[in-house]
Amino acid sequence: MPIDFSISDDGHFIETMISGELSCPELVEYEIAHTTDERLRSPLLELLEVSPGSICRLDDGELAAIFECRKENARLFRSHRCVLVISPEDVRAPELNRFFADLTLLHSPEVVVIFGDAPTARALMDR
């Protein structure tokens, strides 16, 4: 799977890297797996880094399907802060930023902060 994530020993931090071409079922599987893991503890912070081009296979209909899946299963998801890194060079960057921002509306008080590069995001997260 082109999504790799790890959970810190204390359960308060998830580090995720999406690289390679991602399919709709893989993103749905990740959304469920990373937010329902029993090792997670509040407050929860996630660093989600999306490599350029890794979401290029997902069309607008698939993004809408992921959004609906998340909406239908809202009770499964653990609220958390997500620091999202999407390269401004990614041709779909504006669209992906809107998609992830829209996901937060489903499960407030989750917060998504968007950065264009991982070093800046890590520095501001003290990671």
Coordinates of N, CA and C in Angstrom, one line a residue:
M1 N 0.9 -1.2 0.0 CA 0.0 0.0 0.0 C 0.9 1.2 0.0
P2 N 0.5 2.3 -0.8 CA 1.4 3.5 -0.8 C 1.2 4.4 0.4
I3 N 0.5 3.9 1.4 CA 0.4 4.7 2.6 C 1.1 4.0 3.7
D4 N 2.0 4.7 4.4 CA 2.7 4.1 5.5 C 2.5 5.1 6.7
F5 N 2.1 4.5 7.8 CA 1.9 5.4 9.0 C 2.5 4.6 10.2
S6 N 3.0 5.5 11.2 CA 3.4 4.9 12.4 C 2.8 5.7 13.6
I7 N 2.7 5.1 14.7 CA 2.1 5.7 15.9 C 3.2 5.8 17.0
S8 N 3.4 6.9 17.6 CA 4.4 7.1 18.6 C 4.1 6.1 19.8
D9 N 5.1 5.9 20.6 CA 5.0 5.0 21.7 C 3.9 5.4 22.7
D10 N 3.8 6.8 22.9 CA 2.8 7.3 23.8 C 1.4 7.4 23.2
G11 N 1.3 7.2 21.9 CA 0.0 7.2 21.3 C -0.6 8.5 20.9
H12 N 0.2 9.6 21.1 CA -0.3 10.9 20.8 C 0.1 11.5 19.5
F13 N 0.9 10.7 18.7 CA 1.4 11.3 17.4 C 1.4 10.2 16.3
I14 N 0.8 10.6 15.2 CA 0.8 9.7 14.0 C 1.6 10.4 12.9
E15 N 2.5 9.6 12.3 CA 3.3 10.2 11.2 C 2.9 9.3 10.0
T16 N 2.4 10.0 8.9 CA 1.9 9.3 7.7 C 2.6 9.9 6.5
M17 N 3.0 8.9 5.6 CA 3.5 9.3 4.3 C 2.7 8.6 3.2
I18 N 2.2 9.4 2.3 CA 1.5 8.8 1.1 C 2.5 9.0 -0.1
S19 N 2.9 7.9 -0.6 CA 3.8 8.0 -1.8 C 3.4 6.9 -2.8
G20 N 3.6 7.1 -4.0 CA 3.1 6.2 -5.0 C 1.7 6.5 -5.3
E21 N 1.2 5.9 -6.3 CA -0.2 6.2 -6.7 C -1.2 5.5 -5.8
L22 N -2.1 6.3 -5.3 CA -3.1 5.8 -4.3 C -4.4 5.6 -4.9
S23 N -5.1 4.5 -4.5 CA -6.5 4.3 -5.0 C -7.5 4.7 -4.0
C24 N -8.7 4.8 -4.4 CA -9.8 5.2 -3.5 C -9.9 4.2 -2.3
P25 N -10.0 2.9 -2.6 CA -10.1 1.9 -1.5 C -9.0 2.0 -0.5
E26 N -7.8 2.3 -1.0 CA -6.6 2.4 -0.1 C -6.7 3.6 0.8
L27 N -7.2 4.7 0.3 CA -7.4 5.9 1.2 C -8.5 5.7 2.2
V28 N -9.6 5.0 1.8 CA -10.7 4.7 2.7 C -10.1 3.8 3.8
E29 N -9.4 2.8 3.4 CA -8.8 1.8 4.4 C -7.9 2.5 5.4
Y30 N -7.1 3.5 4.9 CA -6.2 4.2 5.8 C -7.0 5.1 6.7
E31 N -8.0 5.8 6.2 CA -8.8 6.7 7.0 C -9.4 5.9 8.2
I32 N -9.9 4.7 8.0 CA -10.5 4.0 9.1 C -9.4 3.4 10.0
A33 N -8.3 2.8 9.4 CA -7.3 2.2 10.2 C -6.6 3.2 11.2
H34 N -6.2 4.4 10.6 CA -5.4 5.3 11.5 C -6.2 6.0 12.5
T35 N -7.5 6.1 12.4 CA -8.3 6.8 13.4 C -9.0 5.9 14.4
T36 N -9.0 4.6 14.1 CA -9.7 3.7 15.0 C -8.7 2.8 15.8
D37 N -7.4 3.0 15.6 CA -6.3 2.2 16.2 C -6.4 2.4 17.7
E38 N -6.4 1.3 18.5 CA -6.6 1.4 19.9 C -5.4 1.9 20.6
R39 N -4.2 2.0 20.0 CA -3.0 2.6 20.6 C -3.1 4.1 20.7
L40 N -4.0 4.8 20.0 CA -4.1 6.2 20.0 C -4.7 6.8 21.3
R41 N -4.1 8.0 21.6 CA -4.5 8.7 22.9 C -4.7 10.1 22.6
S42 N -5.7 10.7 23.3 CA -5.9 12.2 23.1 C -5.0 12.9 24.1
P43 N -4.5 14.1 23.7 CA -4.7 14.8 22.4 C -3.9 14.1 21.4
L44 N -4.4 14.1 20.2 CA -3.8 13.4 19.1 C -3.4 14.4 18.0
L45 N -2.2 14.2 17.5 CA -1.6 15.1 16.4 C -1.1 14.1 15.3
E46 N -1.5 14.5 14.0 CA -1.1 13.7 12.9 C -0.3 14.6 11.9
L47 N 0.8 14.1 11.4 CA 1.6 14.7 10.3 C 1.3 13.8 9.1
L48 N 0.6 14.4 8.1 CA 0.3 13.7 6.9 C 1.0 14.3 5.7
E49 N 2.0 13.6 5.2 CA 2.8 14.1 4.1 C 2.3 13.4 2.8
V50 N 1.9 14.2 1.8 CA 1.5 13.7 0.5 C 2.5 14.0 -0.6
S51 N 3.1 12.9 -1.1 CA 4.1 13.1 -2.2 C 3.4 13.6 -3.4
P52 N 4.1 14.5 -4.2 CA 3.5 15.0 -5.4 C 3.1 13.8 -6.4
G53 N 1.9 13.9 -6.9 CA 1.4 13.0 -7.8 C 0.8 11.7 -7.2
S54 N 0.8 11.5 -5.9 CA 0.4 10.3 -5.3 C -1.2 10.2 -5.3
I55 N -1.9 11.3 -5.4 CA -3.3 11.3 -5.4 C -3.9 11.5 -6.8
C56 N -3.0 11.5 -7.8 CA -3.5 11.9 -9.2 C -4.5 10.9 -9.7
R57 N -4.5 9.7 -9.3 CA -5.5 8.7 -9.8 C -6.9 8.9 -9.3
L58 N -7.0 9.6 -8.2 CA -8.3 9.8 -7.6 C -9.0 10.9 -8.4
D59 N -10.2 10.6 -8.9 CA -11.0 11.7 -9.6 C -11.9 12.3 -8.6
D60 N -12.6 13.3 -9.1 CA -13.5 14.1 -8.2 C -14.6 13.2 -7.6
G61 N -15.1 12.2 -8.4 CA -16.1 11.3 -7.9 C -15.6 10.4 -6.8
E62 N -14.4 10.0 -6.9 CA -13.8 9.2 -5.8 C -13.5 10.0 -4.5
L63 N -13.1 11.2 -4.7 CA -12.9 12.1 -3.5 C -14.2 12.3 -2.8
A64 N -15.3 12.5 -3.6 CA -16.6 12.6 -3.1 C -17.1 11.4 -2.3
A65 N -16.7 10.2 -2.9 CA -17.1 8.9 -2.2 C -16.4 8.8 -0.9
I66 N -15.1 9.2 -0.9 CA -14.3 9.1 0.4 C -15.0 10.0 1.4
F67 N -15.3 11.2 1.0 CA -16.0 12.2 1.9 C -17.3 11.6 2.4
E68 N -18.1 11.0 1.6 CA -19.4 10.4 2.0 C -19.1 9.2 3.0
C69 N -18.1 8.4 2.7 CA -17.7 7.3 3.6 C -17.4 7.8 5.0
R70 N -16.6 8.8 5.0 CA -16.2 9.5 6.3 C -17.4 10.0 7.0
K71 N -18.3 10.6 6.2 CA -19.5 11.2 6.8 C -20.4 10.1 7.4
E72 N -20.6 9.0 6.7 CA -21.4 7.9 7.2 C -20.8 7.2 8.4
N73 N -19.5 7.2 8.5 CA -18.9 6.5 9.6 C -18.2 7.4 10.6
A74 N -18.8 8.6 10.8 CA -18.2 9.7 11.6 C -18.0 9.2 13.1
R75 N -18.9 8.3 13.5 CA -18.7 7.8 14.9 C -17.5 7.0 15.2
L76 N -16.9 6.5 14.1 CA -15.7 5.6 14.2 C -14.4 6.5 14.4
F77 N -14.5 7.7 13.9 CA -13.2 8.5 13.8 C -12.9 9.3 15.1
R78 N -11.7 9.3 15.4 CA -11.2 10.0 16.6 C -10.8 11.4 16.2
S79 N -11.3 12.4 16.9 CA -11.0 13.8 16.6 C -9.5 14.1 16.8
H80 N -8.8 14.8 15.9 CA -7.4 15.1 16.1 C -7.0 16.3 15.3
R81 N -5.8 16.8 15.6 CA -5.2 17.9 14.7 C -4.4 17.2 13.7
C82 N -4.5 17.7 12.5 CA -3.8 17.1 11.4 C -3.0 18.2 10.7
V83 N -1.7 18.0 10.6 CA -0.8 18.9 9.9 C -0.5 18.2 8.5
L84 N -1.0 18.9 7.5 CA -1.0 18.3 6.1 C 0.1 19.0 5.3
V85 N 0.9 18.1 4.7 CA 1.9 18.7 3.8 C 1.7 18.2 2.4
I86 N 1.3 19.2 1.5 CA 1.1 18.9 0.1 C 2.0 19.9 -0.7
S87 N 2.8 19.3 -1.5 CA 3.7 20.2 -2.3 C 3.0 21.1 -3.2
P88 N 3.4 22.4 -3.2 CA 2.7 23.3 -4.1 C 2.9 23.0 -5.6
E89 N 3.9 22.1 -5.8 CA 4.2 21.6 -7.2 C 3.3 20.6 -7.6
D90 N 2.5 20.0 -6.7 CA 1.5 18.9 -7.1 C 0.4 19.6 -7.9
V91 N 0.1 19.1 -9.1 CA -0.9 19.7 -10.0 C -2.2 19.8 -9.3
R92 N -2.5 18.9 -8.4 CA -3.8 18.9 -7.7 C -3.8 19.5 -6.3
A93 N -2.7 20.3 -6.0 CA -2.6 20.8 -4.6 C -3.8 21.6 -4.2
P94 N -4.3 22.6 -4.9 CA -5.5 23.4 -4.5 C -6.7 22.5 -4.2
E95 N -6.9 21.5 -5.1 CA -8.1 20.6 -4.9 C -7.9 19.7 -3.7
L96 N -6.7 19.2 -3.5 CA -6.5 18.4 -2.3 C -6.6 19.2 -1.0
N97 N -6.1 20.4 -1.0 CA -6.2 21.2 0.2 C -7.7 21.4 0.5
R98 N -8.5 21.7 -0.5 CA -10.0 21.9 -0.2 C -10.6 20.6 0.3
F99 N -10.2 19.4 -0.3 CA -10.8 18.1 0.1 C -10.5 17.9 1.5
F100 N -9.2 18.0 2.0 CA -8.9 17.7 3.4 C -9.5 18.7 4.3
A101 N -9.6 20.0 3.9 CA -10.3 21.0 4.7 C -11.8 20.7 4.9
D102 N -12.4 20.2 3.8 CA -13.8 19.8 3.9 C -14.0 18.6 4.8
L103 N -13.1 17.7 4.8 CA -13.2 16.6 5.8 C -13.3 17.0 7.2
T104 N -12.6 18.1 7.5 CA -12.7 18.6 8.9 C -14.0 19.1 9.3
L105 N -14.8 19.5 8.4 CA -16.2 20.0 8.7 C -17.1 18.8 9.2
L106 N -16.7 17.6 8.9 CA -17.5 16.4 9.3 C -17.2 16.1 10.8
H107 N -16.1 16.4 11.3 CA -15.8 16.0 12.7 C -15.1 17.0 13.5
S108 N -15.7 18.2 13.5 CA -15.2 19.3 14.3 C -15.1 18.8 15.8
P109 N -14.1 19.1 16.6 CA -13.2 20.2 16.4 C -11.8 19.9 15.8
E110 N -11.8 18.9 14.9 CA -10.5 18.6 14.3 C -10.0 19.8 13.5
V111 N -8.7 20.0 13.5 CA -8.1 21.1 12.8 C -7.1 20.6 11.8
V112 N -7.1 21.1 10.6 CA -6.2 20.8 9.6 C -5.3 22.1 9.3
V113 N -4.0 21.9 9.4 CA -3.1 23.0 9.1 C -2.4 22.6 7.8
I114 N -2.3 23.4 6.8 CA -1.7 22.9 5.5 C -0.4 23.7 5.3
F115 N 0.7 22.9 5.0 CA 2.0 23.4 4.7 C 2.4 22.9 3.3
G116 N 3.4 23.6 2.7 CA 3.9 23.2 1.4 C 5.2 22.4 1.5
D117 N 5.8 22.3 2.7 CA 7.0 21.5 2.8 C 7.1 20.9 4.2
A118 N 7.6 19.7 4.3 CA 7.7 19.0 5.5 C 8.6 19.6 6.6
P119 N 9.8 20.1 6.2 CA 10.6 20.7 7.3 C 10.0 21.8 8.0
T120 N 9.2 22.7 7.4 CA 8.5 23.8 8.0 C 7.4 23.2 9.0
A121 N 6.7 22.2 8.5 CA 5.6 21.6 9.3 C 6.2 21.0 10.5
R122 N 7.3 20.2 10.4 CA 8.0 19.6 11.5 C 8.5 20.6 12.5
A123 N 9.1 21.7 12.0 CA 9.6 22.7 12.9 C 8.5 23.3 13.8
L124 N 7.4 23.6 13.2 CA 6.3 24.2 13.9 C 5.6 23.2 14.8
M125 N 5.8 21.9 14.6 CA 5.2 20.8 15.4 C 6.1 20.4 16.5
D126 N 7.4 20.9 16.5 CA 8.4 20.5 17.4 C 8.7 19.0 17.3
R127 N 8.7 18.5 16.1 CA 9.0 17.1 15.8 C 10.2 16.9 14.9

